[in-house]
Tab-separated table of C-alpha atoms in Angstrom:
chain	number	residue	atom	x	y	z
A	1	MET	CA	7.766	17.091	-8.274
A	2	TYR	CA	6.585	15.883	-11.719
A	3	GLY	CA	4.572	18.291	-13.928
A	4	LEU	CA	3.644	18.770	-17.419
A	5	ASP	CA	5.020	21.814	-19.329
A	6	HIS	CA	2.305	23.598	-21.489
A	7	THR	CA	4.197	23.070	-24.733
A	8	THR	CA	1.630	21.671	-27.444
A	9	SER	CA	2.667	18.589	-29.046
A	10	ALA	CA	1.096	16.477	-31.817
A	11	PRO	CA	-1.630	14.242	-30.459
A	12	ALA	CA	-0.826	10.707	-29.561
A	13	PRO	CA	-2.521	7.782	-31.457
A	14	THR	CA	-5.871	6.832	-30.325
A	15	LEU	CA	-6.816	3.659	-28.547
A	16	ARG	CA	-9.517	1.707	-30.389
A	17	PHE	CA	-11.930	-0.326	-28.418
A	18	ASP	CA	-15.685	-0.690	-27.848
A	19	ALA	CA	-16.451	2.048	-25.766
A	20	HIS	CA	-20.093	1.643	-25.704
A	21	THR	CA	-19.751	-1.985	-24.403
A	22	ALA	CA	-17.417	-0.707	-21.763
A	23	ALA	CA	-19.862	1.977	-20.627
A	24	GLU	CA	-22.685	-0.491	-20.438
A	25	ARG	CA	-20.392	-2.503	-18.109
A	26	VAL	CA	-19.749	0.493	-16.032
A	27	LEU	CA	-23.465	1.438	-15.645
A	28	GLU	CA	-24.178	-2.225	-14.724
A	29	ARG	CA	-21.484	-2.056	-11.994
A	30	CYS	CA	-22.841	1.132	-10.764
A	31	ASP	CA	-26.154	-0.411	-10.423
A	32	HIS	CA	-24.568	-3.415	-8.504
A	33	LEU	CA	-22.508	-1.339	-6.054
A	34	ALA	CA	-25.694	0.705	-5.235
A	35	GLU	CA	-26.928	-2.503	-3.599
A	36	PHE	CA	-24.611	-2.088	-0.846
A	37	THR	CA	-26.070	0.541	1.513
A	38	ASP	CA	-26.190	1.413	5.294
A	39	ASP	CA	-29.992	2.161	4.947
A	40	GLN	CA	-31.263	-1.313	3.916
A	41	GLU	CA	-34.642	-0.398	5.850
A	42	HIS	CA	-35.509	2.485	3.597
A	43	GLY	CA	-33.744	1.114	0.435
A	44	ARG	CA	-31.980	4.389	0.045
A	45	LEU	CA	-28.319	4.496	-1.065
A	46	THR	CA	-26.225	5.715	1.924
A	47	ARG	CA	-22.763	4.503	2.331
A	48	LEU	CA	-20.726	5.892	4.890
A	49	PHE	CA	-16.936	5.664	5.637
A	50	LEU	CA	-15.683	2.521	7.237
A	51	THR	CA	-18.989	0.750	7.417
A	52	ASP	CA	-20.006	-2.744	6.426
A	53	ALA	CA	-21.517	-1.522	3.096
A	54	ALA	CA	-18.029	0.081	2.491
A	55	ALA	CA	-16.442	-3.219	3.158
A	56	SER	CA	-18.794	-4.957	0.821
A	57	VAL	CA	-17.935	-2.484	-2.040
A	58	HIS	CA	-14.274	-3.129	-1.489
A	59	GLY	CA	-14.667	-6.830	-1.672
A	60	VAL	CA	-16.491	-6.481	-5.097
A	61	LEU	CA	-14.064	-3.901	-6.351
A	62	LYS	CA	-10.991	-6.033	-5.482
A	63	ARG	CA	-12.346	-8.688	-7.689
A	64	TRP	CA	-13.058	-6.281	-10.593
A	65	PHE	CA	-9.605	-4.796	-10.046
A	66	ALA	CA	-7.801	-7.990	-9.945
A	67	ASP	CA	-9.657	-9.156	-13.145
A	68	ALA	CA	-8.265	-6.172	-15.099
A	69	GLY	CA	-4.594	-7.226	-14.043
A	70	LEU	CA	-4.172	-4.844	-11.183
A	71	SER	CA	-2.486	-5.441	-7.842
A	72	VAL	CA	-4.957	-4.362	-5.172
A	73	ARG	CA	-4.475	-3.414	-1.592
A	74	ILE	CA	-6.388	-1.287	1.102
A	75	ASP	CA	-4.312	1.573	2.487
A	76	PRO	CA	-4.078	2.594	6.302
A	77	ALA	CA	-6.909	5.187	5.640
A	78	GLY	CA	-9.249	2.658	3.951
A	79	ASN	CA	-8.602	3.759	0.270
A	80	LEU	CA	-8.934	1.171	-2.190
A	81	VAL	CA	-5.782	1.151	-4.500
A	82	GLY	CA	-5.283	-0.916	-7.746
A	83	HIS	CA	-1.937	-0.696	-9.222
A	84	ARG	CA	-0.956	-1.217	-12.897
A	85	ARG	CA	2.686	-1.654	-13.087
A	86	SER	CA	4.603	-0.271	-16.112
A	87	PRO	CA	6.119	-3.189	-17.934
A	88	GLY	CA	9.586	-1.641	-17.883
A	89	SER	CA	9.899	-0.968	-14.223
A	90	PRO	CA	12.722	-2.883	-12.581
A	91	THR	CA	10.961	-3.057	-9.295
A	92	PRO	CA	7.220	-3.319	-8.324
A	93	GLY	CA	5.362	-0.974	-6.031
A	94	ARG	CA	3.737	2.560	-5.989
A	95	GLN	CA	6.830	4.200	-4.360
A	96	ASP	CA	8.958	3.032	-7.198
A	97	LYS	CA	11.743	5.887	-7.293
A	98	ASP	CA	12.840	4.875	-11.029
A	99	THR	CA	9.316	4.921	-12.549
A	100	PRO	CA	6.496	7.512	-11.639
A	101	THR	CA	3.003	6.855	-10.864
A	102	PHE	CA	-0.143	8.530	-12.399
A	103	LEU	CA	-3.145	8.546	-10.415
A	104	LEU	CA	-6.903	8.223	-11.328
A	105	GLY	CA	-9.776	8.036	-8.999
A	106	SER	CA	-12.650	9.249	-6.991
A	107	HIS	CA	-14.582	8.563	-3.821
A	108	LEU	CA	-16.614	5.483	-2.780
A	109	ASP	CA	-18.627	6.852	0.108
A	110	THR	CA	-21.855	8.821	-0.324
A	111	VAL	CA	-24.395	11.323	1.269
A	112	PRO	CA	-27.534	9.940	2.687
A	113	GLY	CA	-29.956	9.062	-0.108
A	114	SER	CA	-27.392	9.606	-2.892
A	115	GLY	CA	-27.535	8.607	-6.243
A	116	LYS	CA	-25.559	5.719	-7.696
A	117	TYR	CA	-23.076	7.635	-9.838
A	118	ASP	CA	-21.641	10.124	-7.292
A	119	GLY	CA	-17.930	9.239	-6.897
A	120	VAL	CA	-18.152	5.814	-7.787
A	121	LEU	CA	-18.661	6.398	-11.443
A	122	GLY	CA	-15.190	8.115	-11.549
A	123	VAL	CA	-13.521	5.043	-10.010
A	124	LEU	CA	-15.337	2.775	-12.332
A	125	VAL	CA	-14.508	5.009	-15.685
A	126	ALA	CA	-10.783	4.990	-14.558
A	127	LEU	CA	-10.925	1.180	-14.132
A	128	ALA	CA	-12.538	0.755	-17.746
A	129	ALA	CA	-9.866	3.138	-19.187
A	130	VAL	CA	-7.343	0.942	-17.536
A	131	GLU	CA	-8.789	-2.148	-18.930
A	132	ALA	CA	-9.058	-0.775	-22.399
A	133	LEU	CA	-5.431	-0.216	-22.407
A	134	GLY	CA	-4.924	-3.938	-22.420
A	135	GLN	CA	-1.221	-4.700	-22.999
A	136	GLN	CA	-0.229	-1.240	-24.213
A	137	GLN	CA	2.825	-0.229	-22.490
A	138	LEU	CA	3.214	3.213	-20.592
A	139	PRO	CA	6.248	4.572	-19.246
A	140	PHE	CA	4.696	5.170	-15.781
A	141	HIS	CA	2.517	3.279	-13.447
A	142	VAL	CA	-1.036	3.979	-13.010
A	143	ASP	CA	-2.866	3.727	-9.743
A	144	VAL	CA	-6.725	3.663	-9.548
A	145	LEU	CA	-7.903	5.107	-6.354
A	146	GLY	CA	-11.120	4.445	-4.592
A	147	PHE	CA	-11.111	7.166	-1.885
A	148	SER	CA	-12.824	5.714	1.353
A	149	GLU	CA	-14.135	9.009	2.394
A	150	GLU	CA	-14.848	12.480	0.703
A	151	GLU	CA	-18.260	13.497	1.854
A	152	GLY	CA	-17.579	14.293	5.460
A	153	VAL	CA	-20.890	12.845	6.709
A	154	ARG	CA	-19.894	10.216	9.334
A	155	PHE	CA	-17.017	12.228	11.273
A	156	GLN	CA	-18.340	15.729	10.106
A	157	THR	CA	-15.054	16.214	8.324
A	158	PRO	CA	-14.473	15.763	4.594
A	159	TYR	CA	-11.785	14.396	2.452
A	160	ILE	CA	-10.173	12.030	4.975
A	161	GLY	CA	-9.288	9.605	2.181
A	162	SER	CA	-7.570	11.975	-0.111
A	163	ARG	CA	-5.939	13.910	2.670
A	164	ALA	CA	-4.249	10.582	3.782
A	165	VAL	CA	-3.016	10.029	0.201
A	166	ALA	CA	-1.801	13.606	-0.109
A	167	GLY	CA	0.038	13.530	3.411
A	168	SER	CA	-2.155	16.398	4.700
A	169	LEU	CA	-4.378	14.536	7.161
A	170	ASP	CA	-4.380	16.253	10.645
A	171	PRO	CA	-3.597	13.178	13.276
A	172	ASN	CA	-5.961	14.920	15.426
A	173	VAL	CA	-8.875	13.702	13.234
A	174	LEU	CA	-8.494	10.275	14.989
A	175	ASP	CA	-10.158	11.615	18.094
A	176	ARG	CA	-13.378	12.700	16.085
A	177	LYS	CA	-16.504	10.765	16.913
A	178	ASP	CA	-19.464	9.927	14.775
A	179	PRO	CA	-23.020	10.547	16.128
A	180	ARG	CA	-22.988	7.159	17.863
A	181	GLY	CA	-19.801	8.061	19.816
A	182	VAL	CA	-17.357	5.926	17.944
A	183	SER	CA	-14.054	7.576	17.369
A	184	LEU	CA	-12.286	7.549	13.863
A	185	ARG	CA	-9.460	5.556	15.518
A	186	SER	CA	-11.917	2.825	16.713
A	187	ALA	CA	-13.718	2.897	13.495
A	188	LEU	CA	-10.432	2.243	11.669
A	189	GLU	CA	-9.514	-0.707	14.129
A	190	GLN	CA	-12.989	-2.280	13.652
A	191	PHE	CA	-12.288	-2.177	9.818
A	192	GLY	CA	-9.165	-4.059	10.428
A	193	LEU	CA	-6.787	-1.155	10.055
A	194	ASP	CA	-3.943	0.060	12.057
A	195	PRO	CA	-4.478	3.968	12.841
A	196	THR	CA	-0.750	4.295	13.802
A	197	ARG	CA	0.165	3.537	10.201
A	198	LEU	CA	-1.924	6.299	8.670
A	199	PRO	CA	1.175	8.002	7.361
A	200	GLU	CA	2.006	5.246	5.328
A	201	ALA	CA	-1.034	6.130	3.017
A	202	ALA	CA	0.931	9.063	1.712
A	203	TYR	CA	2.473	9.162	-1.706
A	204	ASP	CA	5.951	10.870	-2.289
A	205	PRO	CA	5.187	13.928	-4.308
A	206	ARG	CA	8.570	13.229	-5.955
A	207	HIS	CA	7.225	9.971	-7.632
A	208	VAL	CA	3.698	11.239	-8.641
A	209	LEU	CA	3.192	12.559	-12.150
A	210	GLY	CA	-0.369	14.009	-11.482
A	211	TYR	CA	-3.947	13.196	-10.588
A	212	THR	CA	-7.094	13.185	-12.793
A	213	GLU	CA	-10.784	12.838	-11.531
A	214	VAL	CA	-13.762	11.788	-13.590
A	215	HIS	CA	-16.955	12.883	-11.957
A	216	ILE	CA	-20.540	13.581	-12.831
A	217	GLU	CA	-21.430	17.280	-13.286
A	218	GLN	CA	-23.094	19.023	-10.230
A	219	GLY	CA	-25.158	21.443	-12.457
A	220	PRO	CA	-26.775	21.859	-15.816
A	221	VAL	CA	-23.997	23.565	-17.710
A	222	LEU	CA	-23.147	20.587	-19.974
A	223	ALA	CA	-26.817	19.860	-20.716
A	224	ALA	CA	-27.253	23.343	-21.845
A	225	ALA	CA	-24.222	23.193	-23.838
A	226	HIS	CA	-25.184	20.033	-25.595
A	227	ALA	CA	-21.745	18.470	-24.560
A	228	PRO	CA	-21.290	14.816	-23.184
A	229	ILE	CA	-18.229	15.818	-21.192
A	230	GLY	CA	-16.398	18.783	-19.890
A	231	VAL	CA	-12.807	19.633	-18.992
A	232	VAL	CA	-12.781	21.433	-15.705
A	233	SER	CA	-11.234	24.932	-15.693
A	234	GLY	CA	-10.883	25.215	-12.088
A	235	ILE	CA	-12.462	24.450	-8.711
A	236	ALA	CA	-14.333	27.302	-6.935
A	237	GLY	CA	-13.364	28.395	-3.561
A	238	GLN	CA	-16.094	27.996	-0.919
A	239	SER	CA	-16.864	30.000	2.345
A	240	ARG	CA	-19.165	28.297	4.623
A	241	LEU	CA	-20.785	30.251	7.531
A	242	MET	CA	-23.221	29.761	10.285
A	243	MET	CA	-25.157	32.831	11.787
A	244	LYS	CA	-27.713	33.508	14.386
A	245	PHE	CA	-30.469	36.133	14.701
A	246	THR	CA	-31.860	36.576	18.005
A	247	GLY	CA	-34.993	38.400	18.699
A	248	GLN	CA	-37.890	37.908	21.324
A	249	ALA	CA	-40.393	35.011	21.272
A	250	GLY	CA	-44.091	36.028	21.694
A	251	HIS	CA	-47.559	34.798	21.129
A	252	ALA	CA	-48.775	35.108	17.506
A	253	GLY	CA	-52.127	36.409	18.589
A	254	THR	CA	-51.167	38.987	21.318
A	255	VAL	CA	-47.840	40.770	20.093
A	256	PRO	CA	-48.785	43.685	17.956
A	257	MET	CA	-47.014	43.690	14.416
A	258	ASN	CA	-45.071	46.935	15.172
A	259	GLN	CA	-43.683	45.633	18.555
A	260	ARG	CA	-42.256	42.288	17.312
A	261	GLN	CA	-38.756	41.296	17.218
A	262	ASP	CA	-39.115	38.353	15.098
A	263	ALA	CA	-35.715	36.523	13.969
A	264	LEU	CA	-37.194	34.540	11.476
A	265	VAL	CA	-38.392	37.600	9.376
A	266	ALA	CA	-34.816	38.866	9.600
A	267	ALA	CA	-33.211	35.563	8.509
A	268	ALA	CA	-35.835	35.284	5.754
A	269	LYS	CA	-35.061	38.841	4.371
A	270	LEU	CA	-31.398	37.970	4.465
A	271	ALA	CA	-32.084	34.860	2.365
A	272	VAL	CA	-33.784	37.098	-0.250
A	273	GLU	CA	-30.769	39.497	-0.189
A	274	VAL	CA	-28.284	36.548	-0.633
A	275	GLN	CA	-30.135	35.464	-3.775
A	276	ASP	CA	-30.231	38.756	-5.280
A	277	PHE	CA	-26.842	39.484	-4.383
A	278	GLY	CA	-25.693	36.237	-5.991
A	279	LYS	CA	-27.376	37.112	-9.195
A	280	SER	CA	-25.603	40.391	-9.396
A	281	LEU	CA	-21.931	38.972	-9.869
A	282	ASP	CA	-21.112	36.656	-12.746
A	283	GLY	CA	-19.868	33.275	-11.554
A	284	LEU	CA	-20.990	33.903	-7.897
A	285	ARG	CA	-23.104	31.443	-6.027
A	286	ALA	CA	-24.642	32.614	-2.887
A	287	THR	CA	-26.857	30.211	-0.822
A	288	VAL	CA	-28.822	30.193	2.445
A	289	GLY	CA	-29.807	26.562	2.598
A	290	PHE	CA	-30.306	25.858	6.377
A	291	PHE	CA	-32.860	27.206	8.977
A	292	ASP	CA	-33.329	26.348	12.703
A	293	ALA	CA	-35.915	28.230	14.239
A	294	TRP	CA	-36.671	28.445	17.862
A	295	PRO	CA	-39.235	27.625	19.306
A	296	ASN	CA	-40.476	26.488	15.678
A	297	VAL	CA	-44.143	26.543	16.889
A	298	ARG	CA	-47.024	27.589	14.519
A	299	ASN	CA	-48.390	30.222	16.820
A	300	VAL	CA	-45.159	31.734	18.218
A	301	VAL	CA	-43.079	34.588	16.846
A	302	ALA	CA	-39.508	33.041	16.522
A	303	GLY	CA	-37.311	34.078	19.125
A	304	SER	CA	-34.084	32.939	17.580
A	305	VAL	CA	-32.916	31.633	14.070
A	306	THR	CA	-29.714	29.783	13.217
A	307	CYS	CA	-28.912	29.840	9.553
A	308	SER	CA	-26.224	28.960	7.166
A	309	LEU	CA	-24.492	30.954	4.336
A	310	ASP	CA	-22.651	29.279	1.385
A	311	VAL	CA	-20.483	31.272	-0.904
A	312	ARG	CA	-18.504	30.271	-3.944
A	313	HIS	CA	-16.601	31.668	-6.694
A	314	ALA	CA	-13.516	30.714	-8.860
A	315	LEU	CA	-11.632	33.761	-7.739
A	316	ASP	CA	-10.952	34.039	-4.008
A	317	ASP	CA	-10.970	37.899	-3.980
A	318	ILE	CA	-14.354	37.911	-5.249
A	319	ARG	CA	-15.625	35.305	-2.963
A	320	VAL	CA	-14.201	36.977	0.304
A	321	THR	CA	-15.511	40.334	-0.791
A	322	ALA	CA	-18.915	38.829	-1.300
A	323	VAL	CA	-18.937	37.243	2.119
A	324	ASP	CA	-18.006	40.506	3.812
A	325	ALA	CA	-20.665	42.316	1.977
A	326	LEU	CA	-23.315	39.793	2.979
A	327	LEU	CA	-22.292	40.040	6.478
A	328	GLU	CA	-22.725	43.683	6.411
A	329	THR	CA	-26.256	42.992	4.880
A	330	ALA	CA	-27.182	40.490	7.810
A	331	GLN	CA	-26.240	43.053	10.302
A	332	ARG	CA	-28.344	45.898	8.542
A	333	VAL	CA	-31.185	43.534	8.272
A	334	ALA	CA	-30.854	42.628	12.124
A	335	ASP	CA	-30.838	46.376	13.044
A	336	GLU	CA	-33.710	47.064	10.961
A	337	ASP	CA	-35.933	44.449	12.547
A	338	ARG	CA	-34.555	45.226	16.048
A	339	VAL	CA	-32.879	41.739	16.495
A	340	THR	CA	-29.217	40.852	17.223
A	341	PHE	CA	-26.810	39.219	14.679
A	342	GLU	CA	-24.103	36.998	15.429
A	343	LEU	CA	-21.659	34.996	13.263
A	344	LEU	CA	-21.096	31.600	14.845
A	345	ASP	CA	-18.585	30.099	12.408
A	346	ARG	CA	-16.774	30.894	9.276
A	347	GLN	CA	-14.695	28.464	7.359
A	348	SER	CA	-13.201	28.588	3.900
A	349	GLN	CA	-11.537	26.592	1.255
A	350	ASN	CA	-9.560	28.535	-1.474
A	351	ALA	CA	-10.164	28.050	-5.179
A	352	THR	CA	-8.105	25.132	-6.521
A	353	PRO	CA	-6.458	25.815	-10.045
A	354	VAL	CA	-6.146	22.799	-12.391
A	355	ASP	CA	-2.918	22.045	-14.329
A	356	GLY	CA	-3.240	23.620	-17.864
A	357	GLY	CA	-1.048	20.993	-19.443
A	358	LEU	CA	-3.029	18.097	-18.175
A	359	SER	CA	-6.226	19.862	-19.015
A	360	GLY	CA	-5.014	20.507	-22.385
A	361	LEU	CA	-4.158	16.781	-22.877
A	362	LEU	CA	-7.609	15.818	-21.666
A	363	LEU	CA	-8.943	18.213	-24.351
A	364	GLN	CA	-6.669	16.496	-27.083
A	365	ALA	CA	-7.748	13.088	-25.954
A	366	ALA	CA	-11.438	14.001	-26.380
A	367	GLN	CA	-11.208	15.696	-29.593
A	368	ALA	CA	-9.030	12.688	-31.010
A	369	ALA	CA	-11.994	10.228	-29.797
A	370	GLY	CA	-14.399	12.613	-31.847
A	371	HIS	CA	-15.840	14.500	-28.891
A	372	GLU	CA	-16.055	18.099	-28.285
A	373	PRO	CA	-15.952	18.985	-24.683
A	374	ALA	CA	-17.274	22.047	-22.876
A	375	GLU	CA	-14.699	24.109	-20.557
A	376	LEU	CA	-16.417	24.914	-17.239
A	377	PRO	CA	-15.428	25.563	-13.648
A	378	SER	CA	-16.595	23.309	-10.789
A	379	GLY	CA	-18.558	24.920	-8.208
A	380	SER	CA	-18.422	22.040	-6.051
A	381	GLY	CA	-15.379	20.492	-4.075
A	382	HIS	CA	-13.804	17.254	-5.140
A	383	ASP	CA	-11.029	15.016	-4.083
A	384	ALA	CA	-8.934	16.871	-6.644
A	385	VAL	CA	-8.915	20.006	-4.103
A	386	ILE	CA	-6.837	17.907	-1.747
A	387	MET	CA	-4.796	16.097	-4.304
A	388	ALA	CA	-3.602	19.543	-5.793
A	389	GLY	CA	-1.422	19.703	-2.692
A	390	LEU	CA	0.287	16.546	-3.812
A	391	CYS	CA	0.635	17.026	-7.568
A	392	PRO	CA	-0.683	18.562	-10.682
A	393	VAL	CA	-4.528	17.909	-10.994
A	394	SER	CA	-7.199	17.970	-13.850
A	395	MET	CA	-10.837	16.975	-14.002
A	396	LEU	CA	-13.246	15.637	-16.532
A	397	PHE	CA	-17.214	16.032	-15.839
A	398	VAL	CA	-19.716	13.749	-17.377
A	399	ARG	CA	-23.065	15.243	-18.324
A	400	GLN	CA	-25.875	14.865	-16.004
A	401	PRO	CA	-29.039	15.473	-17.875
A	402	ASP	CA	-31.138	16.506	-14.960
A	403	GLY	CA	-28.395	18.748	-13.435
A	404	ASP	CA	-29.210	17.210	-9.905
A	405	GLN	CA	-26.554	15.686	-7.664
A	406	HIS	CA	-26.736	13.593	-4.445
A	407	TYR	CA	-30.347	12.359	-5.313
A	408	ALA	CA	-31.417	8.921	-5.994
A	409	ASP	CA	-32.844	9.772	-9.308
A	410	GLU	CA	-29.627	11.134	-10.965
A	411	VAL	CA	-28.836	9.892	-14.285
A	412	VAL	CA	-26.153	9.574	-16.887
A	413	SER	CA	-26.294	8.242	-20.456
A	414	GLU	CA	-24.520	5.179	-21.774
A	415	ALA	CA	-23.189	7.376	-24.617
A	416	ASP	CA	-21.752	10.069	-22.416
A	417	VAL	CA	-20.172	7.434	-20.122
A	418	ALA	CA	-18.561	6.079	-23.118
A	419	ALA	CA	-17.345	9.538	-24.271
A	420	ALA	CA	-15.598	9.655	-20.657
A	421	ILE	CA	-14.026	6.272	-21.110
A	422	GLU	CA	-12.715	6.934	-24.541
A	423	THR	CA	-11.211	10.408	-23.312
A	424	THR	CA	-9.571	8.863	-20.169
A	425	ALA	CA	-8.048	5.827	-22.098
A	426	ASN	CA	-6.682	7.977	-24.943
A	427	TYR	CA	-5.583	10.616	-22.220
A	428	LEU	CA	-3.263	8.006	-20.769
A	429	LEU	CA	-1.651	7.593	-24.293
A	430	GLN	CA	-1.283	11.437	-24.582
A	431	LEU	CA	0.343	11.473	-21.166
A	432	SER	CA	2.663	8.604	-22.421
A	433	LYS	CA	3.688	10.545	-25.434
A	434	ALA	CA	4.357	13.734	-23.411
A	435	HIS	CA	6.353	11.725	-21.113
A	436	ALA	CA	8.481	10.531	-24.059
A	437	ASP	CA	8.677	13.800	-25.576
A	438	GLY	CA	10.030	15.255	-22.438
A	439	THR	CA	7.206	17.599	-21.893
A	440	LEU	CA	6.173	15.347	-18.851
A	441	ALA	CA	9.122	15.373	-16.807
A	442	ARG	CA	10.713	16.128	-13.284
């Protein structure tokens, strides 16, 4: 596998171009792509995996990629791939054994009612950076990836696009069905793809230098730091649990308060305890975000409540210990209120380290362009989590002034997008110099 050693070298020359004009164009393109939605009736941006809206976005991006001089293809998982060939390469193609490839990208799907920058901004910043290179020669290919699926909405499993690229997609996922009963296998076929060729979407790790993803921040850290961009120091691990409290339903007017077995009260107490526990440890995020009460009637004591627990931390040991402690809390709360507690499901994703060398070059590239980025962890998952199984990864966040993600009113500024484009374009030059110096090598 390729990788960057952490030896610091002198910065590469910076690339001079009109970043603000490029940023204006990126924002206009985000506006245009936001018009393609599965929810035309309500006018909300909802673009799921392998839908007509996704195909329309592919059609527009194909043209923009081609205009930038990239060769374009749709891989068997529905990922859009734009390939910038290294001029010195003796043979074309992403699996060129003589010339490695560096990957840039993010996802093109959205959650229901999404904002117009989540995912797609990273694809368009990557494209703008490649456009800014012009005829600048690099000793490696550059592929811009628009992952077909990251959010996990349609088939209730995330990262289908990046898992296919990383070679870690479970073939059993083809049997998963969406809410309408359409299997992933059928959806791929309806999209004009051949499910039997899914393995062909995978890159050979021996020929990949690394992967870098630009993404809007999912929180207020950059805004508080007055930093336009941020270099990600690591991606937090996640634990996702579903739990159930079961008590006794009863009439709100006839069951005495001291005889109640109220499942909703127990679940609510847990939610408060989770919040307090989350505040007690630096870097911990602990959330109860979902409640489903039964019978959910105004004048009936709740007989059962299903609720969620989401716990995140950059250090897996702390996260796992926190989850265990909160499960003990849930059992204690249940005992106190004379209800039963049951753990229904527990899933986890380990923390993902970023490559220190790639992150260092991102920092150098930003500083060379006149920006001082913050350094911060990512509390949310991204395609970089999966791509880390293929190659070294790094991430660059773009400030989001209101700190909200997945909502229609999310905003980014032209100046901050310009900083991201400048950093990414100059980062490719830093990578080129590192490759020439032998600090980026097999």
